[in-house]
mmCIF file of C-alpha atoms in Angstrom:
data_model
loop_
_atom_site.group_PDB
_atom_site.id
_atom_site.type_symbol
_atom_site.label_atom_id
_atom_site.label_comp_id
_atom_site.label_asym_id
_atom_site.label_seq_id
_atom_site.Cartn_x
_atom_site.Cartn_y
_atom_site.Cartn_z
ATOM 1 C CA MET Z 30 -45.352 168.198 -7.228
ATOM 2 C CA ASP Z 31 -45.002 171.756 -5.928
ATOM 3 C CA SER Z 32 -45.320 174.060 -8.942
ATOM 4 C CA SER Z 33 -43.778 176.982 -7.015
ATOM 5 C CA LYS Z 34 -40.682 174.838 -6.391
ATOM 6 C CA ASN Z 35 -40.518 174.041 -10.116
ATOM 7 C CA LEU Z 36 -40.582 177.763 -10.885
ATOM 8 C CA GLU Z 37 -37.745 178.413 -8.410
ATOM 9 C CA ASP Z 38 -35.600 175.919 -10.337
ATOM 10 C CA LYS Z 39 -35.880 177.827 -13.614
ATOM 11 C CA TYR Z 40 -32.742 179.584 -14.849
ATOM 12 C CA TYR Z 41 -34.504 182.952 -15.058
ATOM 13 C CA ILE Z 42 -35.340 182.771 -11.350
ATOM 14 C CA LYS Z 43 -32.234 181.248 -9.789
ATOM 15 C CA GLU Z 44 -29.319 182.055 -12.119
ATOM 16 C CA VAL Z 45 -29.732 185.399 -13.923
ATOM 17 C CA ASP Z 46 -28.971 187.574 -10.880
ATOM 18 C CA THR Z 47 -26.431 185.334 -9.098
ATOM 19 C CA ASP Z 48 -23.585 187.630 -10.149
ATOM 20 C CA GLY Z 49 -24.704 191.241 -10.164
ATOM 21 C CA LYS Z 50 -21.728 192.403 -12.255
ATOM 22 C CA SER Z 51 -21.868 189.759 -14.989
ATOM 23 C CA ILE Z 52 -23.847 189.745 -18.222
ATOM 24 C CA TYR Z 53 -25.962 186.603 -18.251
ATOM 25 C CA CYS Z 54 -26.548 184.822 -21.571
ATOM 26 C CA TYR Z 55 -29.148 182.153 -22.291
ATOM 27 C CA HIS Z 56 -30.019 180.667 -25.672
ATOM 28 C CA ASP Z 57 -32.346 177.675 -25.927
ATOM 29 C CA LEU Z 58 -35.710 176.447 -27.119
ATOM 30 C CA MET Z 59 -38.596 177.855 -25.109
ATOM 31 C CA GLY Z 60 -39.475 174.357 -23.845
ATOM 32 C CA GLU Z 61 -42.804 175.578 -22.462
ATOM 33 C CA LEU Z 62 -45.703 177.664 -23.697
ATOM 34 C CA LEU Z 63 -45.702 180.022 -20.711
ATOM 35 C CA ILE Z 64 -43.009 181.551 -18.560
ATOM 36 C CA PRO Z 65 -44.956 182.853 -15.538
ATOM 37 C CA THR Z 66 -44.677 186.400 -14.207
ATOM 38 C CA HIS Z 67 -41.226 187.149 -12.800
ATOM 39 C CA LYS Z 68 -38.638 189.923 -12.770
ATOM 40 C CA HIS Z 69 -34.868 190.435 -12.675
ATOM 41 C CA ASP Z 70 -32.374 192.827 -11.131
ATOM 42 C CA LYS Z 71 -30.842 192.996 -14.617
ATOM 43 C CA ALA Z 72 -32.374 194.397 -17.795
ATOM 44 C CA GLN Z 73 -33.301 191.826 -20.445
ATOM 45 C CA MET Z 74 -32.801 191.861 -24.204
ATOM 46 C CA LEU Z 75 -35.030 189.134 -25.668
ATOM 47 C CA TYR Z 76 -34.805 188.042 -29.297
ATOM 48 C CA SER Z 77 -36.769 185.097 -30.653
ATOM 49 C CA GLU Z 78 -36.963 182.906 -33.748
ATOM 50 C CA GLY Z 79 -39.423 180.346 -35.055
ATOM 51 C CA GLY Z 80 -42.775 181.451 -33.691
ATOM 52 C CA ILE Z 81 -44.980 184.054 -32.106
ATOM 53 C CA VAL Z 82 -44.033 185.543 -28.740
ATOM 54 C CA TYR Z 83 -46.129 187.692 -26.426
ATOM 55 C CA VAL Z 84 -44.595 189.526 -23.475
ATOM 56 C CA THR Z 85 -47.038 190.869 -20.900
ATOM 57 C CA THR Z 86 -46.136 193.506 -18.317
ATOM 58 C CA GLU Z 87 -48.447 195.144 -15.790
ATOM 59 C CA THR Z 88 -49.721 197.631 -18.343
ATOM 60 C CA LYS Z 89 -49.274 196.170 -21.831
ATOM 61 C CA THR Z 90 -49.060 193.059 -23.958
ATOM 62 C CA TYR Z 91 -46.204 193.243 -26.452
ATOM 63 C CA PHE Z 92 -46.096 191.275 -29.680
ATOM 64 C CA LEU Z 93 -42.563 190.238 -30.575
ATOM 65 C CA PRO Z 94 -42.255 189.379 -34.280
ATOM 66 C CA ALA Z 95 -39.278 187.746 -35.925
ATOM 67 C CA ARG Z 96 -36.193 189.933 -36.426
ATOM 68 C CA HIS Z 97 -37.146 192.235 -33.568
ATOM 69 C CA PHE Z 98 -36.188 192.301 -29.905
ATOM 70 C CA ILE Z 99 -37.861 193.534 -26.774
ATOM 71 C CA TRP Z 100 -35.978 195.465 -24.119
ATOM 72 C CA ILE Z 101 -37.315 194.841 -20.597
ATOM 73 C CA PRO Z 102 -35.837 197.180 -17.962
ATOM 74 C CA ARG Z 103 -34.645 195.862 -14.630
ATOM 75 C CA GLY Z 104 -37.339 195.252 -12.043
ATOM 76 C CA ILE Z 105 -40.212 195.057 -14.557
ATOM 77 C CA ALA Z 106 -42.486 192.096 -13.821
ATOM 78 C CA HIS Z 107 -43.367 190.221 -17.012
ATOM 79 C CA SER Z 108 -44.593 186.918 -18.362
ATOM 80 C CA ILE Z 109 -43.804 185.321 -21.733
ATOM 81 C CA ASN Z 110 -45.996 183.025 -23.777
ATOM 82 C CA THR Z 111 -45.453 181.594 -27.228
ATOM 83 C CA SER Z 112 -47.223 179.717 -29.996
ATOM 84 C CA SER Z 113 -44.821 176.781 -29.727
ATOM 85 C CA GLU Z 114 -42.377 175.185 -27.302
ATOM 86 C CA ASN Z 115 -39.920 175.116 -30.224
ATOM 87 C CA VAL Z 116 -39.472 178.889 -30.348
ATOM 88 C CA MET Z 117 -35.782 179.750 -29.984
ATOM 89 C CA MET Z 118 -35.207 182.293 -27.239
ATOM 90 C CA ARG Z 119 -32.027 184.363 -27.234
ATOM 91 C CA ASN Z 120 -31.555 186.323 -24.019
ATOM 92 C CA LEU Z 121 -28.933 188.732 -22.768
ATOM 93 C CA TYR Z 122 -29.351 190.116 -19.238
ATOM 94 C CA PHE Z 123 -27.398 193.290 -18.502
ATOM 95 C CA PRO Z 124 -26.531 195.011 -15.199
ATOM 96 C CA ILE Z 125 -27.630 198.641 -15.383
ATOM 97 C CA ASP Z 126 -26.188 201.484 -13.295
ATOM 98 C CA SER Z 127 -28.334 204.389 -12.154
ATOM 99 C CA ASN Z 128 -26.499 206.987 -14.269
ATOM 100 C CA GLU Z 129 -26.702 205.198 -17.646
ATOM 101 C CA ASP Z 130 -28.529 206.212 -20.825
ATOM 102 C CA PRO Z 131 -32.310 206.687 -20.316
ATOM 103 C CA PHE Z 132 -32.862 204.108 -23.098
ATOM 104 C CA TYR Z 133 -32.215 201.312 -20.612
ATOM 105 C CA ASP Z 134 -35.108 202.349 -18.373
ATOM 106 C CA LYS Z 135 -37.800 202.157 -21.068
ATOM 107 C CA GLU Z 136 -39.494 198.977 -22.265
ATOM 108 C CA GLY Z 137 -40.035 198.682 -25.999
ATOM 109 C CA ILE Z 138 -39.740 196.665 -29.195
ATOM 110 C CA TYR Z 139 -37.104 197.453 -31.809
ATOM 111 C CA PRO Z 140 -36.051 196.023 -35.180
ATOM 112 C CA VAL Z 141 -32.760 194.159 -35.319
ATOM 113 C CA ASN Z 142 -30.562 195.687 -38.016
ATOM 114 C CA ASP Z 143 -27.929 193.644 -39.846
ATOM 115 C CA LEU Z 144 -25.156 194.669 -37.463
ATOM 116 C CA LEU Z 145 -27.064 193.650 -34.335
ATOM 117 C CA LEU Z 146 -28.238 190.450 -36.012
ATOM 118 C CA GLN Z 147 -24.704 189.313 -36.823
ATOM 119 C CA ILE Z 148 -23.476 190.025 -33.292
ATOM 120 C CA MET Z 149 -26.494 188.286 -31.747
ATOM 121 C CA LEU Z 150 -25.924 185.203 -33.900
ATOM 122 C CA PHE Z 151 -22.250 185.285 -32.880
ATOM 123 C CA THR Z 152 -23.371 184.727 -29.278
ATOM 124 C CA ASN Z 153 -24.970 181.365 -30.200
ATOM 125 C CA ARG Z 154 -22.261 179.406 -28.380
ATOM 126 C CA TRP Z 155 -22.580 181.316 -25.127
ATOM 127 C CA ASN Z 156 -24.594 180.391 -22.046
ATOM 128 C CA GLY Z 157 -24.386 181.428 -18.415
ATOM 129 C CA ASN Z 158 -22.524 184.275 -16.723
ATOM 130 C CA LEU Z 159 -20.101 186.281 -18.848
ATOM 131 C CA GLU Z 160 -17.616 187.535 -16.298
ATOM 132 C CA LYS Z 161 -16.730 191.206 -16.310
ATOM 133 C CA GLY Z 162 -13.514 191.767 -18.247
ATOM 134 C CA SER Z 163 -13.760 188.553 -20.237
ATOM 135 C CA ARG Z 164 -13.668 188.614 -24.064
ATOM 136 C CA ASN Z 165 -17.313 187.563 -24.353
ATOM 137 C CA PHE Z 166 -18.366 190.150 -21.759
ATOM 138 C CA VAL Z 167 -16.711 192.896 -23.809
ATOM 139 C CA ILE Z 168 -18.521 191.767 -26.969
ATOM 140 C CA ALA Z 169 -21.899 191.534 -25.189
ATOM 141 C CA ASN Z 170 -21.337 194.906 -23.553
ATOM 142 C CA GLY Z 171 -20.739 196.274 -27.043
ATOM 143 C CA ILE Z 172 -24.258 195.158 -27.984
ATOM 144 C CA LYS Z 173 -25.618 197.028 -24.984
ATOM 145 C CA ALA Z 174 -23.639 200.165 -25.887
ATOM 146 C CA LEU Z 175 -24.966 200.079 -29.461
ATOM 147 C CA LEU Z 176 -28.633 199.993 -28.522
ATOM 148 C CA PRO Z 177 -29.205 203.688 -27.675
ATOM 149 C CA GLU Z 178 -27.373 204.599 -30.888
ATOM 150 C CA VAL Z 179 -29.219 202.350 -33.357
ATOM 151 C CA CYS Z 180 -32.615 201.890 -31.653
ATOM 152 C CA LEU Z 181 -33.977 205.391 -32.033
ATOM 153 C CA THR Z 182 -37.694 204.603 -32.274
ATOM 154 C CA ASP Z 183 -39.587 201.798 -30.583
ATOM 155 C CA LEU Z 184 -42.340 200.236 -32.672
ATOM 156 C CA PRO Z 185 -46.018 200.352 -31.616
ATOM 157 C CA LEU Z 186 -46.244 196.559 -31.355
ATOM 158 C CA ALA Z 187 -48.052 196.596 -28.044
ATOM 159 C CA LEU Z 188 -51.624 196.852 -26.938
ATOM 160 C CA PRO Z 189 -52.650 198.081 -23.498
ATOM 161 C CA SER Z 190 -54.832 195.831 -21.390
ATOM 162 C CA PRO Z 191 -58.321 197.301 -20.812
ATOM 163 C CA LYS Z 192 -59.221 197.963 -17.197
ATOM 164 C CA ASP Z 193 -62.914 198.757 -17.745
ATOM 165 C CA ILE Z 194 -64.981 195.568 -18.024
ATOM 166 C CA ARG Z 195 -67.239 197.212 -20.634
ATOM 167 C CA LEU Z 196 -64.246 197.866 -22.850
ATOM 168 C CA ASN Z 197 -62.995 194.329 -22.327
ATOM 169 C CA LYS Z 198 -66.168 192.978 -23.950
ATOM 170 C CA ILE Z 199 -65.693 195.318 -26.909
ATOM 171 C CA ILE Z 200 -62.074 194.164 -27.334
ATOM 172 C CA VAL Z 201 -63.201 190.533 -27.436
ATOM 173 C CA HIS Z 202 -65.755 191.448 -30.109
ATOM 174 C CA LEU Z 203 -63.074 193.197 -32.187
ATOM 175 C CA ASP Z 204 -60.749 190.194 -31.930
ATOM 176 C CA GLU Z 205 -63.522 187.904 -33.136
ATOM 177 C CA ASN Z 206 -64.312 190.130 -36.110
ATOM 178 C CA LEU Z 207 -60.967 191.244 -37.517
ATOM 179 C CA THR Z 208 -62.055 190.278 -41.030
ATOM 180 C CA GLU Z 209 -65.069 192.582 -40.924
ATOM 181 C CA THR Z 210 -65.452 196.263 -41.722
ATOM 182 C CA ILE Z 211 -66.438 197.682 -38.346
ATOM 183 C CA LEU Z 212 -67.897 201.167 -38.243
ATOM 184 C CA PHE Z 213 -67.329 203.019 -35.000
ATOM 185 C CA SER Z 214 -70.954 204.210 -34.970
ATOM 186 C CA ASP Z 215 -72.196 200.599 -35.243
ATOM 187 C CA LEU Z 216 -69.823 199.469 -32.510
ATOM 188 C CA ALA Z 217 -71.008 202.180 -30.151
ATOM 189 C CA GLU Z 218 -74.659 201.351 -30.801
ATOM 190 C CA ARG Z 219 -74.098 197.616 -30.382
ATOM 191 C CA PHE Z 220 -72.655 198.097 -26.885
ATOM 192 C CA GLY Z 221 -74.975 200.875 -25.744
ATOM 193 C CA PHE Z 222 -72.663 203.884 -26.028
ATOM 194 C CA SER Z 223 -72.829 207.178 -27.801
ATOM 195 C CA GLU Z 224 -69.921 207.657 -30.199
ATOM 196 C CA ARG Z 225 -68.582 210.446 -28.026
ATOM 197 C CA SER Z 226 -68.656 208.450 -24.788
ATOM 198 C CA LEU Z 227 -67.058 205.365 -26.380
ATOM 199 C CA SER Z 228 -64.339 207.506 -27.941
ATOM 200 C CA ARG Z 229 -63.588 208.982 -24.516
ATOM 201 C CA LEU Z 230 -63.500 205.507 -22.959
ATOM 202 C CA PHE Z 231 -60.925 204.252 -25.472
ATOM 203 C CA LYS Z 232 -58.664 207.250 -24.947
ATOM 204 C CA LYS Z 233 -59.028 207.289 -21.154
ATOM 205 C CA ASP Z 234 -58.624 203.543 -20.583
ATOM 206 C CA LEU Z 235 -56.226 202.559 -23.390
ATOM 207 C CA GLY Z 236 -54.506 205.841 -24.162
ATOM 208 C CA MET Z 237 -55.333 205.546 -27.861
ATOM 209 C CA SER Z 238 -58.249 205.953 -30.229
ATOM 210 C CA PHE Z 239 -60.419 203.138 -31.558
ATOM 211 C CA ILE Z 240 -58.799 203.462 -34.990
ATOM 212 C CA GLN Z 241 -55.294 203.237 -33.514
ATOM 213 C CA TYR Z 242 -56.178 200.196 -31.439
ATOM 214 C CA PHE Z 243 -58.012 198.317 -34.194
ATOM 215 C CA THR Z 244 -55.317 199.076 -36.775
ATOM 216 C CA ILE Z 245 -52.512 197.748 -34.566
ATOM 217 C CA ARG Z 246 -54.570 194.670 -33.635
ATOM 218 C CA ARG Z 247 -55.166 193.891 -37.314
ATOM 219 C CA ILE Z 248 -51.488 194.289 -38.197
ATOM 220 C CA LEU Z 249 -50.446 192.042 -35.293
ATOM 221 C CA LYS Z 250 -52.815 189.385 -36.588
ATOM 222 C CA ALA Z 251 -51.414 189.895 -40.085
ATOM 223 C CA ILE Z 252 -47.884 189.244 -38.792
ATOM 224 C CA GLU Z 253 -49.067 185.985 -37.226
ATOM 225 C CA LEU Z 254 -50.608 184.862 -40.519
ATOM 226 C CA LEU Z 255 -47.565 185.881 -42.552
ATOM 227 C CA LEU Z 256 -45.266 183.895 -40.263
ATOM 228 C CA GLU Z 257 -47.459 180.806 -40.655
ATOM 229 C CA LYS Z 258 -46.858 181.018 -44.437
ATOM 230 C CA LYS Z 259 -50.182 179.402 -45.305
ATOM 231 C CA LEU Z 260 -51.617 182.479 -47.031
ATOM 232 C CA SER Z 261 -50.339 184.908 -49.647
ATOM 233 C CA VAL Z 262 -49.967 188.600 -48.823
ATOM 234 C CA ASN Z 263 -53.233 189.289 -50.676
ATOM 235 C CA GLU Z 264 -55.035 186.599 -48.671
ATOM 236 C CA VAL Z 265 -53.589 187.897 -45.391
ATOM 237 C CA ALA Z 266 -54.794 191.410 -46.244
ATOM 238 C CA ARG Z 267 -58.347 190.127 -46.739
ATOM 239 C CA ALA Z 268 -58.127 187.948 -43.616
ATOM 240 C CA VAL Z 269 -57.558 191.021 -41.456
ATOM 241 C CA GLY Z 270 -60.250 193.137 -43.073
ATOM 242 C CA TYR Z 271 -58.407 195.039 -45.826
ATOM 243 C CA ASN Z 272 -60.129 195.095 -49.210
ATOM 244 C CA SER Z 273 -57.223 197.062 -50.688
ATOM 245 C CA VAL Z 274 -53.830 195.335 -50.706
ATOM 246 C CA PRO Z 275 -51.939 198.644 -51.249
ATOM 247 C CA THR Z 276 -53.695 200.130 -48.203
ATOM 248 C CA PHE Z 277 -52.757 197.051 -46.163
ATOM 249 C CA SER Z 278 -49.159 197.214 -47.397
ATOM 250 C CA ASN Z 279 -48.851 200.939 -46.610
ATOM 251 C CA THR Z 280 -50.313 200.455 -43.120
ATOM 252 C CA PHE Z 281 -47.967 197.522 -42.478
ATOM 253 C CA LEU Z 282 -45.020 199.652 -43.606
ATOM 254 C CA LYS Z 283 -46.024 202.523 -41.322
ATOM 255 C CA ILE Z 284 -46.227 200.294 -38.249
ATOM 256 C CA LEU Z 285 -43.460 197.758 -38.871
ATOM 257 C CA GLY Z 286 -41.084 199.723 -41.073
ATOM 258 C CA ALA Z 287 -41.195 197.178 -43.918
ATOM 259 C CA ARG Z 288 -43.729 195.999 -46.460
ATOM 260 C CA PRO Z 289 -45.235 192.518 -45.869
ATOM 261 C CA SER Z 290 -43.197 190.779 -48.582
ATOM 262 C CA ASP Z 291 -39.960 192.485 -47.495
ATOM 263 C CA TYR Z 292 -40.626 191.558 -43.880
ATOM 264 C CA ILE Z 293 -40.996 187.863 -44.721
ATOM 265 C CA ASN Z 294 -37.859 187.932 -46.872
ATOM 266 C CA GLY Z 295 -35.942 189.521 -44.001
ATOM 267 C CA VAL Z 296 -37.068 186.783 -41.629
ATOM 268 C CA GLU Z 297 -35.525 184.135 -43.897
ATOM 269 C CA ILE Z 298 -32.006 185.226 -42.954
ATOM 270 C CA LEU Z 299 -32.570 183.714 -39.523
ATOM 271 C CA LYS Z 300 -32.532 180.230 -41.040
ATOM 272 C CA LYS Z 301 -29.081 180.599 -42.552
#
């Protein structure tokens, strides 16, 4: 069977942009582990429940944790992969005019506050095109209007993809050793760099320092483990290389805006 034909049949290819003035709504189980690279004429607000979601654009891989959404501007090519076909995907696709708020032109991940959460859950019964002027269109457009007002800071839940093959090998090594204490001097020596040259490579290729990259990678792994609910917060801290639980908790708070235990408790509301 022609796989390209199968892709053309998917709702996100054939239906989202059929009416350029409508807001398109789609809520359903993922149904597949990978949605291949595609793009829309409309901007996408993606909110998920029940698993781990990665969204990859040309420059970055975003980690979408529970009770957060990702905003994908119009025309941005992206793929989506998840840990399970049973992840619930909630999507709103918005037409964007050229003179609208700059927020709509920037990709990013944002927490869903209680107000947004209640409105998003209210859209559970909707699917397909919401025609301009209809009651549901007005409500959905209200969500769009709220975003620049309540989403003031996007969270650093993304890691750039390395372009230098030497750095790619280092990234693989870091991923395989998240539980270890890795000294930058040892890392540089292991891969044949001076500390200065490796530091420059990180900043030039990834736009961030080694410490920034490794810290975010550890916290992303911690979120995965917390969502699996097989380990306690203390055990998760040790599993991602933190000997001090307070240090882990403070770092988690700085990146995600909530402490590990509070984050898990906040996720529970999605089941109600």
